[in-house]
């Protein structure tokens, strides 16, 4: 059906009896081919341009900075790579993260992203284009989205034809489901991972189609790049074996499958083990065992096929099939036994929670605490994919109808990715490519059906023969009868052209010549063609508008600065985060340790350049629980924790004044839960609720809550802003405590303009050995001094 | 598998095979000797060369695996590298054998035997690059 493919049949020429609904341009086959490739090139470039430019909202509106939390680590690592060189980066031990422990960052990160941007940096600098590394990092994701569009084009073109490929490229270029993770400034692993995903899949399909070891090796190389880039490579590790397995089960085993899969697996697995963070996982963990199992099964099947070609007897064949089944079962049993015996690690919690969706909430609160790990609601699908989501099943259905080997892949991909996206919002990202592909297949099938100029032969009784010569006469009579009935002048043109030999147009034999065998089925006239085409174009147009709107409003806001609108429409920027981080950077000792909740770890080390206790790489749950415990304990209990960890500053986020809902009080319950998981008898979640089970922060709050460190830090001096009356907390929509809490072990060091970031300095122990509440009471010099001093003295005596 | 199986289930299907119809084979012979005779008679010489290489690789891999299982797996990366080199080379050579087999000509319309050899060389070079990198 593709224009490019059909032009090959140009020489054969269309039958003289075929009629077209509208006139086609007359072009020689050579010119036709050139025009088509030129058009393809232009379209691809325009799509890349649209993909890049629709991701620049945030940069144009605000500035060229790194947005979220995770990208700050990637950015810092990239800076290490570009300033210190590759080997230093590879062995980089980050002593400033996870303060007492440190982090071997070179071996615990996926280096693909940093190496990519480092390579681009070096390329530009070798060409004397001195671009700042920050700008490369900011603009890497838009650049790669152009490449993703191209890879999707290639992939879809392998599924159907170039037309569907171009549509798919256009879809993925602007689909919000992918834009959300790849706007300019979002320097995250997903920025390059989706390109690598599509490229790997495309190469796999190509390898399978040709049965070529070369493309199998190329698949393995891109798989290696993908492994180096993103932890989601496990998806590929299980998709390709699943495809191979389904093909075997469908009885579609061929030598091509053997060649492509074996060369991919043997090289890809070895290559993936070169990434330090992956290490021996491909031979030791359950996530990778499907690939190994299918590899073994393929060897068996191929061996049996070889034997079968030499041995004719049918009993022997039965024996061989039994042999395959037996060995496969034994291997599976061995796998299960090894897993139970502990030689093969079972599923990690992060993957296991995809199957048992209640697992994370029960056992690993830190996984459940991330908002991206929640299941999405239906509107999220329509919001992110608009009309693609209802074209998606149509495309899958069309693929089912013409079930080629590579179509099986898209169908499996569609099923798996739909499930995973239904379990976890974050995995909408892996769903988007397959939705674009199959929606493009559906849309291009629709358009090709209705743009196809071929007129069907009207059905005449007793003439079922669809051949051209025999059809000519009935056509004439039918055309004559239709001429009167049909009011559409345009469609009359078509019939006239074929009925009158003098007016017969030399219809171009080039376009769709191969499809010019007339049939009884098809679309008559121009009117239905016109309406369906216009409707489809409207859908596409609305899709573009929706995508632009969603990108502009929902996905293009940097989380570092908060933007709001004033009444007159002008923009008001709230820049408290950077204000506070730069205060830390410039007013504290360069080795001052900052304790905060793990969400802000990367940003603190990236922007404030200070050592942190925990960060977004949540590799040590106990350490995070320690921070959680320090946050939710009373001051006198958390002070020893702070001291033992050499904490100098405690940083919290407080949105109560401004209505910034992502603050630490709203995350507080997760801190409590994570701490409770490690110290169940010291921290109890129920203590932080009122007796009626409410989570309150006003005077009705429980005593544990009011004594806790985070609560005190959040509302310290809050009432001063309201002239001593209880302040209104605009996030919780309740008044704050009527009496501001007092801090005895901490000093307020900095509070940002809108009170979003508050930094407290941990007091040094008293030089005279008194405990700090006593010192404070003494220094305040009030009459109450004795009342404070006595219990303090009592506690010191107890010690 | 099913189409072939269906064909073979007919009673006198033995003769219909073009690739494997050793006329000398009688039903009294054991299947293994039938297999052996058929292999010796019907396999081109260069495929036999590849098969010899495959057997060598298999033996080499087995010895490494036995050493690892019986004695020690201490430099585990070295074991993986060595074992993966035999497995990878085996698989690449087996691919070459399949692609170069004239009987599979219609299965691989785009891969001529020369191209298959080129693919084999390319894959082997890449494989050994990774093996050397991983030996440690």
XYZ file of N, CA, C and O in Angstrom, chain A residues 469-584:
464
model
N -10.905 -6.871 -17.922
C -11.483 -6.915 -19.269
C -12.981 -7.189 -19.207
O -13.767 -6.537 -19.868
N -13.326 -8.147 -18.383
C -14.734 -8.514 -18.349
C -15.569 -7.454 -17.661
O -16.781 -7.417 -17.792
N -14.902 -6.615 -16.942
C -15.642 -5.640 -16.150
C -16.002 -4.406 -16.972
O -16.954 -3.705 -16.683
N -15.256 -4.188 -18.029
C -15.409 -2.933 -18.770
C -16.843 -2.650 -19.170
O -17.359 -1.560 -18.972
N -17.490 -3.647 -19.706
C -18.846 -3.387 -20.206
C -19.850 -3.077 -19.095
O -20.534 -2.059 -19.171
N -19.924 -3.929 -18.104
C -20.836 -3.596 -17.011
C -20.540 -2.224 -16.428
O -21.452 -1.505 -16.014
N -19.286 -1.873 -16.395
C -18.933 -0.581 -15.836
C -19.639 0.529 -16.593
O -20.169 1.459 -16.012
N -19.598 0.387 -17.914
C -20.184 1.458 -18.720
C -21.670 1.610 -18.418
O -22.170 2.708 -18.201
N -22.350 0.472 -18.354
C -23.783 0.568 -18.108
C -24.059 1.095 -16.706
O -24.928 1.941 -16.496
N -23.271 0.637 -15.791
C -23.476 1.103 -14.418
C -23.167 2.583 -14.310
O -23.874 3.336 -13.636
N -22.137 2.989 -15.032
C -21.776 4.407 -14.965
C -22.883 5.251 -15.551
O -23.202 6.316 -15.024
N -23.464 4.771 -16.615
C -24.544 5.536 -17.223
C -25.720 5.672 -16.269
O -26.312 6.748 -16.143
N -26.019 4.586 -15.589
C -27.142 4.659 -14.661
C -26.811 5.538 -13.488
O -27.661 6.246 -12.956
N -25.568 5.519 -13.117
C -25.202 6.321 -11.949
C -25.141 7.790 -12.281
O -25.316 8.644 -11.431
N -24.833 8.079 -13.529
C -24.671 9.471 -13.912
C -25.919 10.272 -13.594
O -25.864 11.404 -13.148
N -27.025 9.636 -13.858
C -28.264 10.339 -13.557
C -28.512 10.461 -12.068
O -28.992 11.489 -11.598
N -28.191 9.434 -11.384
C -28.552 9.412 -9.974
C -27.588 10.226 -9.120
O -28.009 10.939 -8.212
N -26.375 10.110 -9.475
C -25.374 10.721 -8.606
C -25.318 12.225 -8.820
O -25.183 12.716 -9.935
N -25.440 12.950 -7.755
C -25.412 14.400 -7.894
C -24.017 14.967 -7.719
O -23.769 16.104 -8.085
N -23.186 14.197 -7.141
C -21.838 14.721 -6.903
C -21.103 14.841 -8.228
O -20.820 13.845 -8.877
N -20.834 16.052 -8.602
C -20.204 16.261 -9.904
C -18.832 15.634 -9.970
O -18.402 15.135 -11.001
N -18.158 15.703 -8.866
C -16.792 15.195 -8.867
C -16.786 13.706 -9.149
O -15.956 13.223 -9.924
N -17.684 12.996 -8.533
C -17.679 11.565 -8.748
C -18.107 11.245 -10.176
O -17.697 10.256 -10.744
N -18.907 12.147 -10.760
C -19.305 11.914 -12.134
C -18.084 11.984 -13.041
O -17.930 11.219 -13.963
N -17.216 12.910 -12.726
C -15.992 13.038 -13.514
C -15.281 11.718 -13.651
O -14.854 11.321 -14.719
N -15.190 11.070 -12.518
C -14.469 9.802 -12.521
C -15.148 8.807 -13.435
O -14.487 8.129 -14.224
N -16.443 8.731 -13.369
C -17.126 7.733 -14.175
C -17.063 8.107 -15.642
O -16.915 7.250 -16.500
N -17.146 9.396 -15.920
C -17.058 9.816 -17.311
C -15.734 9.403 -17.886
O -15.636 8.857 -18.972
N -14.705 9.631 -17.084
C -13.369 9.332 -17.564
C -13.253 7.903 -18.034
O -12.561 7.619 -19.001
N -13.901 7.014 -17.363
C -13.706 5.636 -17.733
C -14.705 5.195 -18.817
O -14.431 4.283 -19.567
N -15.821 5.846 -18.890
C -16.822 5.362 -19.827
C -16.566 5.883 -21.243
O -16.756 5.186 -22.215
N -16.106 7.093 -21.344
C -15.899 7.659 -22.672
C -14.440 7.506 -23.066
O -13.547 8.049 -22.438
N -14.241 6.816 -24.143
C -12.853 6.522 -24.496
C -12.137 7.761 -25.007
O -10.927 7.878 -24.890
N -12.868 8.745 -25.539
C -12.176 9.928 -26.044
C -11.744 10.834 -24.901
O -10.704 11.476 -24.974
N -12.598 10.891 -23.899
C -12.245 11.740 -22.772
C -11.384 11.001 -21.755
O -11.067 11.540 -20.706
N -11.073 9.775 -22.089
C -10.327 8.972 -21.119
C -9.002 9.628 -20.784
O -8.188 9.895 -21.647
N -8.823 9.883 -19.508
C -7.589 10.536 -19.106
C -6.467 9.512 -19.027
O -6.691 8.398 -18.558
N -5.319 9.921 -19.431
C -4.183 9.025 -19.212
C -3.848 9.002 -17.728
O -2.958 9.716 -17.250
N -4.600 8.216 -17.017
C -4.395 8.164 -15.574
C -2.974 7.706 -15.307
O -2.483 6.789 -15.958
N -2.371 8.377 -14.379
C -0.976 8.027 -14.095
C -0.893 6.569 -13.708
O -1.562 6.120 -12.794
N -0.087 5.851 -14.372
C 0.080 4.452 -13.994
C 0.996 4.306 -12.793
O 1.217 3.211 -12.324
N 1.507 5.434 -12.348
C 2.531 5.349 -11.314
C 1.912 5.153 -9.944
O 2.278 4.266 -9.187
N 0.931 5.993 -9.642
C 0.373 5.958 -8.299
C -0.473 4.720 -8.087
O -1.442 4.495 -8.803
N -0.143 3.942 -7.103
C -0.996 2.846 -6.665
C -1.370 1.922 -7.812
O -2.457 1.389 -7.853
N -0.439 1.788 -8.726
C -0.777 0.974 -9.876
C -1.093 -0.452 -9.454
O -1.982 -1.089 -9.991
N -0.384 -0.919 -8.438
C -0.574 -2.307 -8.056
C -1.943 -2.536 -7.444
O -2.457 -3.640 -7.459
N -2.540 -1.476 -6.897
C -3.823 -1.671 -6.255
C -4.973 -1.436 -7.221
O -6.109 -1.303 -6.810
N -4.667 -1.314 -8.484
C -5.711 -0.989 -9.434
C -6.446 -2.197 -9.979
O -7.062 -2.117 -11.019
N -6.354 -3.290 -9.323
C -7.225 -4.374 -9.724
C -8.601 -4.060 -9.146
O -8.752 -3.875 -7.943
N -9.560 -3.950 -10.002
C -10.869 -3.503 -9.519
C -11.514 -4.594 -8.686
O -11.291 -5.781 -8.904
N -12.282 -4.203 -7.747
C -12.967 -5.175 -6.912
C -14.361 -4.670 -6.624
O -14.704 -3.525 -6.914
N -15.145 -5.541 -6.052
C -16.515 -5.146 -5.760
C -16.566 -4.223 -4.549
O -17.512 -3.489 -4.366
N -15.561 -4.326 -3.722
C -15.581 -3.571 -2.483
C -14.776 -2.297 -2.634
O -13.768 -2.263 -3.319
N -15.218 -1.271 -1.969
C -14.460 -0.048 -2.043
C -15.349 1.141 -1.759
O -16.487 1.007 -1.320
N -14.815 2.313 -2.012
C -15.522 3.546 -1.715
C -15.953 4.170 -3.028
O -15.148 4.341 -3.939
N -17.235 4.493 -3.115
C -17.754 5.129 -4.323
C -17.690 6.639 -4.173
O -18.025 7.188 -3.129
N -17.283 7.275 -5.221
C -17.447 8.713 -5.291
C -16.539 9.492 -4.359
O -15.760 8.935 -3.613
N -16.663 10.798 -4.456
C -15.787 11.666 -3.679
C -16.392 12.086 -2.356
O -15.670 12.482 -1.452
N -17.716 12.042 -2.247
C -18.313 12.634 -1.046
C -17.923 11.889 0.228
O -17.488 12.507 1.200
N -18.047 10.559 0.177
C -17.676 9.829 1.394
C -16.186 9.950 1.652
O -15.750 10.110 2.801
N -15.413 9.916 0.594
C -13.970 10.127 0.767
C -13.717 11.463 1.454
O -12.958 11.566 2.397
N -14.419 12.467 0.948
C -14.204 13.814 1.438
C -14.549 13.920 2.924
O -13.743 14.402 3.733
N -15.718 13.393 3.301
C -16.136 13.552 4.699
C -15.206 12.815 5.655
O -14.794 13.361 6.675
N -14.875 11.588 5.307
C -14.013 10.826 6.224
C -12.645 11.479 6.326
O -12.078 11.605 7.421
N -12.144 11.936 5.194
C -10.815 12.545 5.237
C -10.826 13.819 6.066
O -9.945 14.038 6.896
N -11.848 14.640 5.832
C -11.918 15.892 6.581
C -12.050 15.599 8.076
O -11.407 16.229 8.922
N -12.864 14.598 8.375
C -13.037 14.263 9.789
C -11.719 13.803 10.412
O -11.357 14.230 11.513
N -11.001 12.967 9.677
C -9.721 12.507 10.220
C -8.749 13.666 10.389
O -8.044 13.756 11.393
N -8.775 14.559 9.399
C -7.865 15.694 9.513
C -8.238 16.563 10.705
O -7.352 17.077 11.406
N -9.537 16.697 10.940
C -9.965 17.472 12.110
C -9.469 16.826 13.394
O -8.966 17.509 14.285
N -9.610 15.498 13.447
C -9.113 14.788 14.629
C -7.633 15.062 14.831
O -7.177 15.359 15.942
N -6.892 14.970 13.739
C -5.450 15.197 13.851
C -5.153 16.611 14.299
O -4.266 16.853 15.120
N -5.936 17.537 13.766
C -5.707 18.932 14.124
C -5.980 19.171 15.602
O -5.213 19.821 16.306
N -7.104 18.612 16.061
C -7.441 18.771 17.477
C -6.383 18.111 18.344
O -6.037 18.613 19.419
N -5.848 17.020 17.847
C -4.771 16.362 18.592
C -3.579 17.298 18.768
O -3.031 17.422 19.860
N -3.230 17.973 17.699
C -2.098 18.907 17.800
C -2.413 20.002 18.810
O -1.580 20.341 19.666
N -3.642 20.530 18.726
C -4.002 21.604 19.661
C -3.966 21.104 21.102
O -3.436 21.769 21.990
N -4.511 19.910 21.293
C -4.522 19.352 22.652
C -3.097 19.158 23.165
O -2.787 19.528 24.306
N -2.265 18.600 22.319
C -0.887 18.338 22.762
C -0.190 19.639 23.131
O 0.489 19.717 24.158
N -0.365 20.642 22.296
C 0.299 21.907 22.586
C -0.233 22.504 23.878
O 0.530 23.002 24.705
N -1.542 22.412 24.046
C -2.143 22.971 25.256
C -1.625 22.256 26.498
O -1.196 22.882 27.473
N -1.635 20.911 26.448
C -1.200 20.150 27.624
C 0.269 20.415 27.917
O 0.664 20.639 29.062
N 1.071 20.421 26.857
C 2.487 20.665 27.067
C 2.718 22.020 27.691
O 3.508 22.182 28.611
N 1.977 22.982 27.166
C 2.193 24.344 27.633
C 1.714 24.538 29.069
O 2.371 25.209 29.864
N 0.574 23.960 29.406
C 0.021 24.258 30.726
C 0.483 23.287 31.796
O 0.754 23.696 32.920
N 0.576 22.001 31.463
C 0.786 21.027 32.526
C 2.238 20.607 32.689
O 2.695 20.395 33.807
N 2.955 20.462 31.596
C 4.235 19.777 31.700
C 5.436 20.704 31.556
O 6.557 20.223 31.499
N 5.205 21.987 31.452
C 6.344 22.865 31.213
C 6.594 23.798 32.376
O 6.821 24.974 32.191
N 6.472 23.283 33.580
C 6.767 24.159 34.700
C 7.965 23.608 35.461
O 7.942 22.475 35.913
N 8.989 24.383 35.569
C 10.133 23.917 36.336
C 9.748 23.845 37.812
O 9.091 24.742 38.327
N 10.133 22.776 38.479
C 9.753 22.667 39.887
C 10.685 23.484 40.763
O 10.440 23.624 41.951
N 11.736 24.032 40.183
C 12.664 24.817 40.995
C 12.090 26.192 41.282
O 12.189 26.704 42.386
N 11.479 26.799 40.293
C 10.797 28.068 40.533
C 9.299 27.824 40.417
O 8.853 27.025 39.616
N 8.561 28.509 41.248
C 7.110 28.392 41.201
C 6.569 29.663 40.578
O 6.913 30.762 41.006
N 5.752 29.492 39.569
C 5.217 30.663 38.885
C 3.754 30.830 39.247
O 3.013 29.860 39.338
N 3.361 32.039 39.465
C 1.937 32.311 39.677
C 1.592 33.598 38.942
O 2.468 34.356 38.548
N 0.315 33.796 38.767
C -0.129 34.967 38.016
C -0.671 36.012 38.976
O -1.434 35.689 39.886
N -0.312 37.231 38.744
C -0.935 38.312 39.497
C -2.289 38.630 38.889
O -2.654 38.126 37.830
N -3.016 39.497 39.566
C -4.364 39.827 39.096
C -4.326 40.483 37.724
O -5.237 40.296 36.910
N -3.284 41.224 37.419
C -3.231 41.908 36.129
C -2.632 41.021 35.043
O -2.372 41.489 33.943
N -2.418 39.758 35.345
C -1.924 38.846 34.325
C -0.421 38.743 34.260
O 0.099 37.881 33.569
N 0.281 39.611 34.957
C 1.727 39.517 34.914
C 2.184 38.327 35.759
O 1.450 37.855 36.628
N 3.381 37.861 35.477
C 3.835 36.654 36.135
C 4.594 36.994 37.410
O 5.383 37.933 37.442
N 4.296 36.197 38.417
C 5.016 36.370 39.667
C 5.812 35.106 39.923
O 5.262 34.010 39.961
N 7.095 35.250 40.078
C 7.971 34.095 40.238
C 8.335 33.950 41.703
O 8.763 34.917 42.336
N 8.144 32.772 42.211
C 8.557 32.498 43.579
C 9.809 31.646 43.518
O 9.777 30.520 43.018
N 10.879 32.205 43.974
C 12.176 31.573 43.762
C 12.824 31.222 45.091
O 14.031 31.379 45.266
N 12.019 30.715 46.015
C 12.537 30.484 47.355
C 13.581 29.381 47.411
O 14.498 29.438 48.234
N 13.419 28.379 46.549
C 14.345 27.248 46.641
C 15.768 27.708 46.367
O 16.685 27.448 47.140
N 15.912 28.413 45.258
C 17.274 28.812 44.926
C 17.795 29.857 45.905
O 18.983 29.887 46.208
N 16.886 30.688 46.392
C 17.296 31.667 47.402
C 17.938 30.944 48.589
O 19.036 31.279 49.031
N 17.236 29.917 49.073
C 17.742 29.214 50.256
C 18.994 28.404 49.924
O 19.961 28.396 50.688
N 18.980 27.733 48.766
C 20.144 26.923 48.429
C 21.382 27.802 48.247
O 22.488 27.429 48.622
N 21.180 28.976 47.676
C 22.345 29.840 47.492
C 22.776 30.471 48.804
O 23.953 30.783 48.983
N 21.821 30.637 49.708
C 22.244 31.093 51.039
C 23.159 30.039 51.649
O 24.230 30.353 52.183
N 22.730 28.788 51.542
C 23.554 27.703 52.074
C 24.918 27.686 51.409
O 25.952 27.491 52.049
